[in-house]
Amino acid sequence: MSRPKKPPYAVDPHNCGCTECILGDYVSLREATDRQIALLLTGQLGNNTGTEFRITVQWSLSGDFRPGPPTVESVLVTADLWDGPTLTWDLTSQLDGPLGRMFDPSATDDR
Ligand SMILES: [Zn+2]
């Protein structure tokens, strides 16, 4: 995947205050936006966080006799920090790009 041509280029640990974070080349996890977390999860932003992310995806399946593939309803991401709070991002508004394909069962290559 292509890396963004404009900063930030990576997400740093949640309490980071390094020169790159101050200059805006990187962004600390606590200041990362929903969009930046979506880019991190799809590999478009570097991940310097050292943090495990938990992703909760809710799909819905139509009630048709032969339902199509499930539809992604919501994507919530949390990071439970060992030295800080639990951070949460609602990525439901970020599903129009690569993140949406990540959770779309009809977007696989093997059909
Ligand atoms: Zn930093």
PDB file of N, CA and C and ligand atoms in Angstrom:
ATOM      1  N   MET A   1       0.835  -1.190   0.000  1.00  0.00           N
ATOM      2  CA  MET A   1       0.000   0.000   0.000  1.00  0.00           C
ATOM      3  C   MET A   1       0.874   1.246   0.000  1.00  0.00           C
ATOM      4  N   SER A   2       0.357   2.315  -0.521  1.00  0.00           N
ATOM      5  CA  SER A   2       1.156   3.529  -0.626  1.00  0.00           C
ATOM      6  C   SER A   2       1.122   4.308   0.673  1.00  0.00           C
ATOM      7  N   ARG A   3       2.228   4.890   0.989  1.00  0.00           N
ATOM      8  CA  ARG A   3       2.333   5.729   2.179  1.00  0.00           C
ATOM      9  C   ARG A   3       1.872   7.141   1.836  1.00  0.00           C
ATOM     10  N   PRO A   4       1.291   7.825   2.794  1.00  0.00           N
ATOM     11  CA  PRO A   4       0.869   9.200   2.508  1.00  0.00           C
ATOM     12  C   PRO A   4       2.072  10.082   2.198  1.00  0.00           C
ATOM     13  N   LYS A   5       1.861  11.035   1.333  1.00  0.00           N
ATOM     14  CA  LYS A   5       2.942  11.935   0.940  1.00  0.00           C
ATOM     15  C   LYS A   5       3.051  13.125   1.878  1.00  0.00           C
ATOM     16  N   LYS A   6       2.036  13.302   2.696  1.00  0.00           N
ATOM     17  CA  LYS A   6       2.060  14.412   3.654  1.00  0.00           C
ATOM     18  C   LYS A   6       2.077  13.835   5.067  1.00  0.00           C
ATOM     19  N   PRO A   7       2.701  14.541   6.020  1.00  0.00           N
ATOM     20  CA  PRO A   7       2.682  14.076   7.402  1.00  0.00           C
ATOM     21  C   PRO A   7       1.296  14.166   8.021  1.00  0.00           C
ATOM     22  N   PRO A   8       1.038  13.425   9.081  1.00  0.00           N
ATOM     23  CA  PRO A   8       1.982  12.545   9.756  1.00  0.00           C
ATOM     24  C   PRO A   8       2.196  11.243   8.990  1.00  0.00           C
ATOM     25  N   TYR A   9       3.375  10.678   9.175  1.00  0.00           N
ATOM     26  CA  TYR A   9       3.743   9.445   8.491  1.00  0.00           C
ATOM     27  C   TYR A   9       3.589   8.220   9.381  1.00  0.00           C
ATOM     28  N   ALA A  10       3.475   8.454  10.693  1.00  0.00           N
ATOM     29  CA  ALA A  10       3.414   7.330  11.625  1.00  0.00           C
ATOM     30  C   ALA A  10       2.710   7.770  12.904  1.00  0.00           C
ATOM     31  N   VAL A  11       2.206   6.767  13.633  1.00  0.00           N
ATOM     32  CA  VAL A  11       1.596   7.010  14.940  1.00  0.00           C
ATOM     33  C   VAL A  11       2.575   6.510  15.995  1.00  0.00           C
ATOM     34  N   ASP A  12       2.896   7.392  16.946  1.00  0.00           N
ATOM     35  CA  ASP A  12       3.850   7.095  18.008  1.00  0.00           C
ATOM     36  C   ASP A  12       3.100   6.673  19.277  1.00  0.00           C
ATOM     37  N   PRO A  13       3.832   6.226  20.308  1.00  0.00           N
ATOM     38  CA  PRO A  13       3.166   5.844  21.561  1.00  0.00           C
ATOM     39  C   PRO A  13       2.286   6.959  22.125  1.00  0.00           C
ATOM     40  N   HIS A  14       1.340   6.574  22.991  1.00  0.00           N
ATOM     41  CA  HIS A  14       0.270   7.499  23.376  1.00  0.00           C
ATOM     42  C   HIS A  14       0.779   8.757  24.064  1.00  0.00           C
ATOM     43  N   ASN A  15       1.861   8.642  24.819  1.00  0.00           N
ATOM     44  CA  ASN A  15       2.338   9.801  25.573  1.00  0.00           C
ATOM     45  C   ASN A  15       3.591  10.405  24.950  1.00  0.00           C
ATOM     46  N   CYS A  16       3.819  10.135  23.695  1.00  0.00           N
ATOM     47  CA  CYS A  16       5.055  10.568  23.046  1.00  0.00           C
ATOM     48  C   CYS A  16       5.103  12.091  22.896  1.00  0.00           C
ATOM     49  N   GLY A  17       6.267  12.627  23.097  1.00  0.00           N
ATOM     50  CA  GLY A  17       6.478  14.051  22.885  1.00  0.00           C
ATOM     51  C   GLY A  17       7.788  14.293  22.167  1.00  0.00           C
ATOM     52  N   CYS A  18       8.122  13.377  21.260  1.00  0.00           N
ATOM     53  CA  CYS A  18       9.411  13.475  20.566  1.00  0.00           C
ATOM     54  C   CYS A  18       9.384  14.629  19.564  1.00  0.00           C
ATOM     55  N   THR A  19      10.534  14.916  19.027  1.00  0.00           N
ATOM     56  CA  THR A  19      10.651  16.028  18.093  1.00  0.00           C
ATOM     57  C   THR A  19       9.720  15.860  16.899  1.00  0.00           C
ATOM     58  N   GLU A  20       9.633  14.611  16.378  1.00  0.00           N
ATOM     59  CA  GLU A  20       8.774  14.377  15.218  1.00  0.00           C
ATOM     60  C   GLU A  20       7.314  14.656  15.548  1.00  0.00           C
ATOM     61  N   CYS A  21       6.887  14.285  16.778  1.00  0.00           N
ATOM     62  CA  CYS A  21       5.503  14.556  17.177  1.00  0.00           C
ATOM     63  C   CYS A  21       5.269  16.057  17.327  1.00  0.00           C
ATOM     64  N   ILE A  22       6.254  16.757  17.852  1.00  0.00           N
ATOM     65  CA  ILE A  22       6.115  18.207  18.024  1.00  0.00           C
ATOM     66  C   ILE A  22       6.055  18.882  16.656  1.00  0.00           C
ATOM     67  N   LEU A  23       6.873  18.394  15.718  1.00  0.00           N
ATOM     68  CA  LEU A  23       6.907  18.993  14.381  1.00  0.00           C
ATOM     69  C   LEU A  23       5.729  18.551  13.515  1.00  0.00           C
ATOM     70  N   GLY A  24       5.047  17.466  13.924  1.00  0.00           N
ATOM     71  CA  GLY A  24       3.899  17.003  13.155  1.00  0.00           C
ATOM     72  C   GLY A  24       4.221  15.929  12.139  1.00  0.00           C
ATOM     73  N   ASP A  25       5.468  15.458  12.097  1.00  0.00           N
ATOM     74  CA  ASP A  25       5.793  14.352  11.188  1.00  0.00           C
ATOM     75  C   ASP A  25       5.166  13.053  11.677  1.00  0.00           C
ATOM     76  N   TYR A  26       5.076  12.883  13.007  1.00  0.00           N
ATOM     77  CA  TYR A  26       4.381  11.765  13.622  1.00  0.00           C
ATOM     78  C   TYR A  26       3.269  12.343  14.490  1.00  0.00           C
ATOM     79  N   VAL A  27       2.350  11.473  14.912  1.00  0.00           N
ATOM     80  CA  VAL A  27       1.296  11.905  15.830  1.00  0.00           C
ATOM     81  C   VAL A  27       1.247  10.905  16.982  1.00  0.00           C
ATOM     82  N   SER A  28       1.093  11.412  18.194  1.00  0.00           N
ATOM     83  CA  SER A  28       1.011  10.486  19.328  1.00  0.00           C
ATOM     84  C   SER A  28      -0.349   9.796  19.314  1.00  0.00           C
ATOM     85  N   LEU A  29      -0.380   8.607  19.898  1.00  0.00           N
ATOM     86  CA  LEU A  29      -1.616   7.815  19.863  1.00  0.00           C
ATOM     87  C   LEU A  29      -2.776   8.557  20.514  1.00  0.00           C
ATOM     88  N   ARG A  30      -2.510   9.282  21.597  1.00  0.00           N
ATOM     89  CA  ARG A  30      -3.609   9.968  22.284  1.00  0.00           C
ATOM     90  C   ARG A  30      -4.195  11.094  21.444  1.00  0.00           C
ATOM     91  N   GLU A  31      -3.431  11.586  20.470  1.00  0.00           N
ATOM     92  CA  GLU A  31      -3.919  12.671  19.621  1.00  0.00           C
ATOM     93  C   GLU A  31      -4.351  12.181  18.242  1.00  0.00           C
ATOM     94  N   ALA A  32      -4.241  10.876  18.003  1.00  0.00           N
ATOM     95  CA  ALA A  32      -4.571  10.343  16.679  1.00  0.00           C
ATOM     96  C   ALA A  32      -6.077  10.435  16.426  1.00  0.00           C
ATOM     97  N   THR A  33      -6.420  10.850  15.221  1.00  0.00           N
ATOM     98  CA  THR A  33      -7.828  10.964  14.837  1.00  0.00           C
ATOM     99  C   THR A  33      -8.355   9.605  14.372  1.00  0.00           C
ATOM    100  N   ASP A  34      -9.676   9.511  14.214  1.00  0.00           N
ATOM    101  CA  ASP A  34     -10.289   8.293  13.671  1.00  0.00           C
ATOM    102  C   ASP A  34      -9.647   7.946  12.317  1.00  0.00           C
ATOM    103  N   ARG A  35      -9.472   8.967  11.482  1.00  0.00           N
ATOM    104  CA  ARG A  35      -8.904   8.757  10.155  1.00  0.00           C
ATOM    105  C   ARG A  35      -7.476   8.194  10.246  1.00  0.00           C
ATOM    106  N   GLN A  36      -6.703   8.741  11.158  1.00  0.00           N
ATOM    107  CA  GLN A  36      -5.315   8.287  11.289  1.00  0.00           C
ATOM    108  C   GLN A  36      -5.249   6.854  11.819  1.00  0.00           C
ATOM    109  N   ILE A  37      -6.176   6.473  12.700  1.00  0.00           N
ATOM    110  CA  ILE A  37      -6.192   5.091  13.176  1.00  0.00           C
ATOM    111  C   ILE A  37      -6.613   4.153  12.038  1.00  0.00           C
ATOM    112  N   ALA A  38      -7.549   4.591  11.204  1.00  0.00           N
ATOM    113  CA  ALA A  38      -7.925   3.773  10.047  1.00  0.00           C
ATOM    114  C   ALA A  38      -6.729   3.569   9.124  1.00  0.00           C
ATOM    115  N   LEU A  39      -5.949   4.617   8.900  1.00  0.00           N
ATOM    116  CA  LEU A  39      -4.757   4.513   8.054  1.00  0.00           C
ATOM    117  C   LEU A  39      -3.710   3.598   8.688  1.00  0.00           C
ATOM    118  N   LEU A  40      -3.601   3.648  10.001  1.00  0.00           N
ATOM    119  CA  LEU A  40      -2.655   2.770  10.707  1.00  0.00           C
ATOM    120  C   LEU A  40      -3.064   1.302  10.523  1.00  0.00           C
ATOM    121  N   LEU A  41      -4.349   1.017  10.701  1.00  0.00           N
ATOM    122  CA  LEU A  41      -4.817  -0.374  10.638  1.00  0.00           C
ATOM    123  C   LEU A  41      -4.665  -0.957   9.244  1.00  0.00           C
ATOM    124  N   THR A  42      -4.687  -0.111   8.225  1.00  0.00           N
ATOM    125  CA  THR A  42      -4.555  -0.601   6.851  1.00  0.00           C
ATOM    126  C   THR A  42      -3.124  -0.439   6.331  1.00  0.00           C
ATOM    127  N   GLY A  43      -2.195  -0.122   7.226  1.00  0.00           N
ATOM    128  CA  GLY A  43      -0.798  -0.086   6.841  1.00  0.00           C
ATOM    129  C   GLY A  43      -0.369   1.146   6.094  1.00  0.00           C
ATOM    130  N   GLN A  44      -1.213   2.154   6.035  1.00  0.00           N
ATOM    131  CA  GLN A  44      -0.852   3.371   5.306  1.00  0.00           C
ATOM    132  C   GLN A  44      -0.130   4.385   6.183  1.00  0.00           C
ATOM    133  N   LEU A  45      -0.223   4.200   7.499  1.00  0.00           N
ATOM    134  CA  LEU A  45       0.579   4.977   8.439  1.00  0.00           C
ATOM    135  C   LEU A  45       1.443   3.990   9.211  1.00  0.00           C
ATOM    136  N   GLY A  46       2.681   4.369   9.491  1.00  0.00           N
ATOM    137  CA  GLY A  46       3.543   3.526  10.297  1.00  0.00           C
ATOM    138  C   GLY A  46       2.998   3.369  11.703  1.00  0.00           C
ATOM    139  N   ASN A  47       3.263   2.221  12.298  1.00  0.00           N
ATOM    140  CA  ASN A  47       2.770   1.926  13.641  1.00  0.00           C
ATOM    141  C   ASN A  47       3.956   1.827  14.592  1.00  0.00           C
ATOM    142  N   ASN A  48       4.209   2.918  15.306  1.00  0.00           N
ATOM    143  CA  ASN A  48       5.287   2.937  16.305  1.00  0.00           C
ATOM    144  C   ASN A  48       4.714   2.853  17.715  1.00  0.00           C
ATOM    145  N   THR A  49       3.451   2.446  17.840  1.00  0.00           N
ATOM    146  CA  THR A  49       2.771   2.559  19.129  1.00  0.00           C
ATOM    147  C   THR A  49       3.206   1.488  20.117  1.00  0.00           C
ATOM    148  N   GLY A  50       3.615   0.317  19.644  1.00  0.00           N
ATOM    149  CA  GLY A  50       3.892  -0.788  20.548  1.00  0.00           C
ATOM    150  C   GLY A  50       2.663  -1.226  21.317  1.00  0.00           C
ATOM    151  N   THR A  51       1.507  -0.915  20.792  1.00  0.00           N
ATOM    152  CA  THR A  51       0.244  -1.131  21.502  1.00  0.00           C
ATOM    153  C   THR A  51      -0.597  -2.154  20.761  1.00  0.00           C
ATOM    154  N   GLU A  52      -1.266  -3.031  21.526  1.00  0.00           N
ATOM    155  CA  GLU A  52      -2.213  -3.964  20.919  1.00  0.00           C
ATOM    156  C   GLU A  52      -3.560  -3.274  20.764  1.00  0.00           C
ATOM    157  N   PHE A  53      -4.119  -3.376  19.578  1.00  0.00           N
ATOM    158  CA  PHE A  53      -5.436  -2.797  19.310  1.00  0.00           C
ATOM    159  C   PHE A  53      -6.478  -3.909  19.310  1.00  0.00           C
ATOM    160  N   ARG A  54      -7.636  -3.618  19.876  1.00  0.00           N
ATOM    161  CA  ARG A  54      -8.773  -4.539  19.805  1.00  0.00           C
ATOM    162  C   ARG A  54      -9.819  -3.913  18.904  1.00  0.00           C
ATOM    163  N   ILE A  55     -10.264  -4.704  17.941  1.00  0.00           N
ATOM    164  CA  ILE A  55     -11.199  -4.215  16.934  1.00  0.00           C
ATOM    165  C   ILE A  55     -12.510  -4.972  17.083  1.00  0.00           C
ATOM    166  N   THR A  56     -13.591  -4.246  17.273  1.00  0.00           N
ATOM    167  CA  THR A  56     -14.916  -4.847  17.369  1.00  0.00           C
ATOM    168  C   THR A  56     -15.698  -4.451  16.133  1.00  0.00           C
ATOM    169  N   VAL A  57     -16.014  -5.444  15.298  1.00  0.00           N
ATOM    170  CA  VAL A  57     -16.744  -5.203  14.064  1.00  0.00           C
ATOM    171  C   VAL A  57     -18.140  -5.781  14.218  1.00  0.00           C
ATOM    172  N   GLN A  58     -19.138  -4.992  13.867  1.00  0.00           N
ATOM    173  CA  GLN A  58     -20.512  -5.500  13.860  1.00  0.00           C
ATOM    174  C   GLN A  58     -20.987  -5.548  12.417  1.00  0.00           C
ATOM    175  N   TRP A  59     -21.378  -6.756  11.978  1.00  0.00           N
ATOM    176  CA  TRP A  59     -21.928  -6.948  10.648  1.00  0.00           C
ATOM    177  C   TRP A  59     -23.429  -7.183  10.753  1.00  0.00           C
ATOM    178  N   SER A  60     -24.139  -6.961   9.677  1.00  0.00           N
ATOM    179  CA  SER A  60     -25.536  -7.370   9.619  1.00  0.00           C
ATOM    180  C   SER A  60     -25.732  -8.217   8.371  1.00  0.00           C
ATOM    181  N   LEU A  61     -26.657  -9.132   8.471  1.00  0.00           N
ATOM    182  CA  LEU A  61     -26.979 -10.024   7.357  1.00  0.00           C
ATOM    183  C   LEU A  61     -28.454  -9.845   7.064  1.00  0.00           C
ATOM    184  N   SER A  62     -28.789  -9.656   5.799  1.00  0.00           N
ATOM    185  CA  SER A  62     -30.190  -9.426   5.463  1.00  0.00           C
ATOM    186  C   SER A  62     -31.000 -10.678   5.762  1.00  0.00           C
ATOM    187  N   GLY A  63     -32.318 -10.491   5.908  1.00  0.00           N
ATOM    188  CA  GLY A  63     -33.198 -11.610   6.192  1.00  0.00           C
ATOM    189  C   GLY A  63     -33.656 -12.350   4.950  1.00  0.00           C
ATOM    190  N   ASP A  64     -33.039 -12.093   3.803  1.00  0.00           N
ATOM    191  CA  ASP A  64     -33.439 -12.760   2.561  1.00  0.00           C
ATOM    192  C   ASP A  64     -33.167 -14.261   2.648  1.00  0.00           C
ATOM    193  N   PHE A  65     -33.895 -15.023   1.818  1.00  0.00           N
ATOM    194  CA  PHE A  65     -33.699 -16.472   1.780  1.00  0.00           C
ATOM    195  C   PHE A  65     -32.263 -16.802   1.403  1.00  0.00           C
ATOM    196  N   ARG A  66     -31.740 -16.086   0.421  1.00  0.00           N
ATOM    197  CA  ARG A  66     -30.319 -16.214   0.074  1.00  0.00           C
ATOM    198  C   ARG A  66     -29.645 -14.865   0.299  1.00  0.00           C
ATOM    199  N   PRO A  67     -29.251 -14.600   1.531  1.00  0.00           N
ATOM    200  CA  PRO A  67     -28.676 -13.277   1.809  1.00  0.00           C
ATOM    201  C   PRO A  67     -27.346 -13.085   1.107  1.00  0.00           C
ATOM    202  N   GLY A  68     -27.064 -11.861   0.741  1.00  0.00           N
ATOM    203  CA  GLY A  68     -25.752 -11.518   0.190  1.00  0.00           C
ATOM    204  C   GLY A  68     -24.728 -11.529   1.308  1.00  0.00           C
ATOM    205  N   PRO A  69     -23.551 -11.012   0.997  1.00  0.00           N
ATOM    206  CA  PRO A  69     -22.528 -10.959   2.035  1.00  0.00           C
ATOM    207  C   PRO A  69     -22.948 -10.025   3.165  1.00  0.00           C
ATOM    208  N   PRO A  70     -22.472 -10.275   4.368  1.00  0.00           N
ATOM    209  CA  PRO A  70     -22.786  -9.385   5.480  1.00  0.00           C
ATOM    210  C   PRO A  70     -22.298  -7.958   5.214  1.00  0.00           C
ATOM    211  N   THR A  71     -23.011  -7.010   5.771  1.00  0.00           N
ATOM    212  CA  THR A  71     -22.650  -5.599   5.658  1.00  0.00           C
ATOM    213  C   THR A  71     -22.048  -5.129   6.971  1.00  0.00           C
ATOM    214  N   VAL A  72     -20.948  -4.400   6.867  1.00  0.00           N
ATOM    215  CA  VAL A  72     -20.329  -3.859   8.077  1.00  0.00           C
ATOM    216  C   VAL A  72     -21.192  -2.718   8.606  1.00  0.00           C
ATOM    217  N   GLU A  73     -21.596  -2.825   9.862  1.00  0.00           N
ATOM    218  CA  GLU A  73     -22.424  -1.789  10.494  1.00  0.00           C
ATOM    219  C   GLU A  73     -21.577  -0.816  11.296  1.00  0.00           C
ATOM    220  N   SER A  74     -20.589  -1.324  12.009  1.00  0.00           N
ATOM    221  CA  SER A  74     -19.769  -0.434  12.833  1.00  0.00           C
ATOM    222  C   SER A  74     -18.421  -1.085  13.112  1.00  0.00           C
ATOM    223  N   VAL A  75     -17.424  -0.249  13.311  1.00  0.00           N
ATOM    224  CA  VAL A  75     -16.077  -0.703  13.664  1.00  0.00           C
ATOM    225  C   VAL A  75     -15.587   0.174  14.819  1.00  0.00           C
ATOM    226  N   LEU A  76     -15.354  -0.456  15.945  1.00  0.00           N
ATOM    227  CA  LEU A  76     -14.816   0.243  17.109  1.00  0.00           C
ATOM    228  C   LEU A  76     -13.429  -0.314  17.413  1.00  0.00           C
ATOM    229  N   VAL A  77     -12.499   0.569  17.703  1.00  0.00           N
ATOM    230  CA  VAL A  77     -11.127   0.174  18.020  1.00  0.00           C
ATOM    231  C   VAL A  77     -10.789   0.695  19.411  1.00  0.00           C
ATOM    232  N   THR A  78     -10.203  -0.160  20.226  1.00  0.00           N
ATOM    233  CA  THR A  78      -9.735   0.283  21.533  1.00  0.00           C
ATOM    234  C   THR A  78      -8.270  -0.106  21.700  1.00  0.00           C
ATOM    235  N   ALA A  79      -7.571   0.682  22.465  1.00  0.00           N
ATOM    236  CA  ALA A  79      -6.205   0.390  22.883  1.00  0.00           C
ATOM    237  C   ALA A  79      -6.192   0.487  24.406  1.00  0.00           C
ATOM    238  N   ASP A  80      -5.975  -0.648  25.049  1.00  0.00           N
ATOM    239  CA  ASP A  80      -5.948  -0.704  26.511  1.00  0.00           C
ATOM    240  C   ASP A  80      -4.510  -0.527  26.964  1.00  0.00           C
ATOM    241  N   LEU A  81      -4.163   0.688  27.345  1.00  0.00           N
ATOM    242  CA  LEU A  81      -2.768   1.032  27.609  1.00  0.00           C
ATOM    243  C   LEU A  81      -2.334   0.552  28.978  1.00  0.00           C
ATOM    244  N   TRP A  82      -1.162  -0.070  29.038  1.00  0.00           N
ATOM    245  CA  TRP A  82      -0.674  -0.549  30.338  1.00  0.00           C
ATOM    246  C   TRP A  82      -0.318   0.605  31.258  1.00  0.00           C
ATOM    247  N   ASP A  83       0.037   1.746  30.712  1.00  0.00           N
ATOM    248  CA  ASP A  83       0.451   2.887  31.523  1.00  0.00           C
ATOM    249  C   ASP A  83      -0.472   4.086  31.315  1.00  0.00           C
ATOM    250  N   GLY A  84      -1.723   3.809  30.957  1.00  0.00           N
ATOM    251  CA  GLY A  84      -2.625   4.930  30.708  1.00  0.00           C
ATOM    252  C   GLY A  84      -4.044   4.452  30.524  1.00  0.00           C
ATOM    253  N   PRO A  85      -4.904   5.324  30.044  1.00  0.00           N
ATOM    254  CA  PRO A  85      -6.319   4.991  29.909  1.00  0.00           C
ATOM    255  C   PRO A  85      -6.575   4.080  28.705  1.00  0.00           C
ATOM    256  N   THR A  86      -7.780   3.595  28.602  1.00  0.00           N
ATOM    257  CA  THR A  86      -8.214   2.898  27.400  1.00  0.00           C
ATOM    258  C   THR A  86      -8.703   3.945  26.403  1.00  0.00           C
ATOM    259  N   LEU A  87      -8.061   3.940  25.232  1.00  0.00           N
ATOM    260  CA  LEU A  87      -8.443   4.888  24.190  1.00  0.00           C
ATOM    261  C   LEU A  87      -9.399   4.199  23.235  1.00  0.00           C
ATOM    262  N   THR A  88     -10.355   4.939  22.695  1.00  0.00           N
ATOM    263  CA  THR A  88     -11.365   4.371  21.817  1.00  0.00           C
ATOM    264  C   THR A  88     -11.533   5.258  20.583  1.00  0.00           C
ATOM    265  N   TRP A  89     -11.660   4.601  19.433  1.00  0.00           N
ATOM    266  CA  TRP A  89     -11.951   5.310  18.191  1.00  0.00           C
ATOM    267  C   TRP A  89     -13.120   4.614  17.506  1.00  0.00           C
ATOM    268  N   ASP A  90     -14.061   5.392  17.017  1.00  0.00           N
ATOM    269  CA  ASP A  90     -15.186   4.854  16.251  1.00  0.00           C
ATOM    270  C   ASP A  90     -14.874   5.066  14.768  1.00  0.00           C
ATOM    271  N   LEU A  91     -14.537   3.965  14.080  1.00  0.00           N
ATOM    272  CA  LEU A  91     -14.108   4.075  12.683  1.00  0.00           C
ATOM    273  C   LEU A  91     -15.254   3.829  11.706  1.00  0.00           C
ATOM    274  N   THR A  92     -16.492   3.865  12.198  1.00  0.00           N
ATOM    275  CA  THR A  92     -17.640   3.597  11.334  1.00  0.00           C
ATOM    276  C   THR A  92     -17.702   4.583  10.170  1.00  0.00           C
ATOM    277  N   SER A  93     -17.213   5.800  10.376  1.00  0.00           N
ATOM    278  CA  SER A  93     -17.233   6.803   9.304  1.00  0.00           C
ATOM    279  C   SER A  93     -16.052   6.653   8.356  1.00  0.00           C
ATOM    280  N   GLN A  94     -15.188   5.665   8.574  1.00  0.00           N
ATOM    281  CA  GLN A  94     -13.958   5.510   7.783  1.00  0.00           C
ATOM    282  C   GLN A  94     -14.006   4.288   6.864  1.00  0.00           C
ATOM    283  N   LEU A  95     -15.232   3.771   6.608  1.00  0.00           N
ATOM    284  CA  LEU A  95     -15.357   2.496   5.906  1.00  0.00           C
ATOM    285  C   LEU A  95     -15.401   2.635   4.389  1.00  0.00           C
ATOM    286  N   ASP A  96     -15.247   3.866   3.873  1.00  0.00           N
ATOM    287  CA  ASP A  96     -15.344   4.063   2.437  1.00  0.00           C
ATOM    288  C   ASP A  96     -14.060   3.683   1.714  1.00  0.00           C
ATOM    289  N   GLY A  97     -12.977   3.471   2.416  1.00  0.00           N
ATOM    290  CA  GLY A  97     -11.697   3.186   1.775  1.00  0.00           C
ATOM    291  C   GLY A  97     -11.203   1.789   2.075  1.00  0.00           C
ATOM    292  N   PRO A  98      -9.884   1.655   2.186  1.00  0.00           N
ATOM    293  CA  PRO A  98      -9.281   0.332   2.431  1.00  0.00           C
ATOM    294  C   PRO A  98      -9.791  -0.340   3.700  1.00  0.00           C
ATOM    295  N   LEU A  99     -10.144   0.445   4.715  1.00  0.00           N
ATOM    296  CA  LEU A  99     -10.630  -0.170   5.944  1.00  0.00           C
ATOM    297  C   LEU A  99     -11.925  -0.939   5.692  1.00  0.00           C
ATOM    298  N   GLY A 100     -12.802  -0.387   4.862  1.00  0.00           N
ATOM    299  CA  GLY A 100     -14.053  -1.071   4.548  1.00  0.00           C
ATOM    300  C   GLY A 100     -13.804  -2.396   3.839  1.00  0.00           C
ATOM    301  N   ARG A 101     -12.843  -2.398   2.906  1.00  0.00           N
ATOM    302  CA  ARG A 101     -12.518  -3.643   2.188  1.00  0.00           C
ATOM    303  C   ARG A 101     -11.920  -4.677   3.125  1.00  0.00           C
ATOM    304  N   MET A 102     -11.219  -4.208   4.172  1.00  0.00           N
ATOM    305  CA  MET A 102     -10.614  -5.114   5.151  1.00  0.00           C
ATOM    306  C   MET A 102     -11.677  -5.989   5.821  1.00  0.00           C
ATOM    307  N   PHE A 103     -12.873  -5.454   5.986  1.00  0.00           N
ATOM    308  CA  PHE A 103     -13.919  -6.173   6.706  1.00  0.00           C
ATOM    309  C   PHE A 103     -15.050  -6.626   5.788  1.00  0.00           C
ATOM    310  N   ASP A 104     -14.876  -6.488   4.477  1.00  0.00           N
ATOM    311  CA  ASP A 104     -15.922  -6.842   3.527  1.00  0.00           C
ATOM    312  C   ASP A 104     -15.658  -8.246   2.989  1.00  0.00           C
ATOM    313  N   PRO A 105     -16.489  -9.227   3.375  1.00  0.00           N
ATOM    314  CA  PRO A 105     -16.228 -10.602   2.927  1.00  0.00           C
ATOM    315  C   PRO A 105     -16.350 -10.779   1.424  1.00  0.00           C
ATOM    316  N   SER A 106     -17.025  -9.875   0.731  1.00  0.00           N
ATOM    317  CA  SER A 106     -17.154 -10.007  -0.725  1.00  0.00           C
ATOM    318  C   SER A 106     -15.947  -9.415  -1.450  1.00  0.00           C
ATOM    319  N   ALA A 107     -15.010  -8.822  -0.715  1.00  0.00           N
ATOM    320  CA  ALA A 107     -13.843  -8.182  -1.338  1.00  0.00           C
ATOM    321  C   ALA A 107     -12.634  -9.094  -1.387  1.00  0.00           C
ATOM    322  N   THR A 108     -12.829 -10.396  -1.100  1.00  0.00           N
ATOM    323  CA  THR A 108     -11.690 -11.309  -1.145  1.00  0.00           C
ATOM    324  C   THR A 108     -11.333 -11.626  -2.599  1.00  0.00           C
ATOM    325  N   ASP A 109     -10.119 -12.092  -2.806  1.00  0.00           N
ATOM    326  CA  ASP A 109      -9.617 -12.356  -4.148  1.00  0.00           C
ATOM    327  C   ASP A 109     -10.005 -13.735  -4.680  1.00  0.00           C
ATOM    328  N   ASP A 110     -10.438 -14.627  -3.813  1.00  0.00           N
ATOM    329  CA  ASP A 110     -10.539 -16.037  -4.193  1.00  0.00           C
ATOM    330  C   ASP A 110     -11.929 -16.432  -4.685  1.00  0.00           C
ATOM    331  N   ARG A 111     -12.600 -15.547  -5.437  1.00  0.00           N
ATOM    332  CA  ARG A 111     -13.837 -15.968  -6.071  1.00  0.00           C
ATOM    333  C   ARG A 111     -13.837 -15.593  -7.541  1.00  0.00           C
TER     334      ARG A 111
HETATM  335 ZN    ZN B   1       6.788  10.922  18.875  1.00  0.00          ZN
END
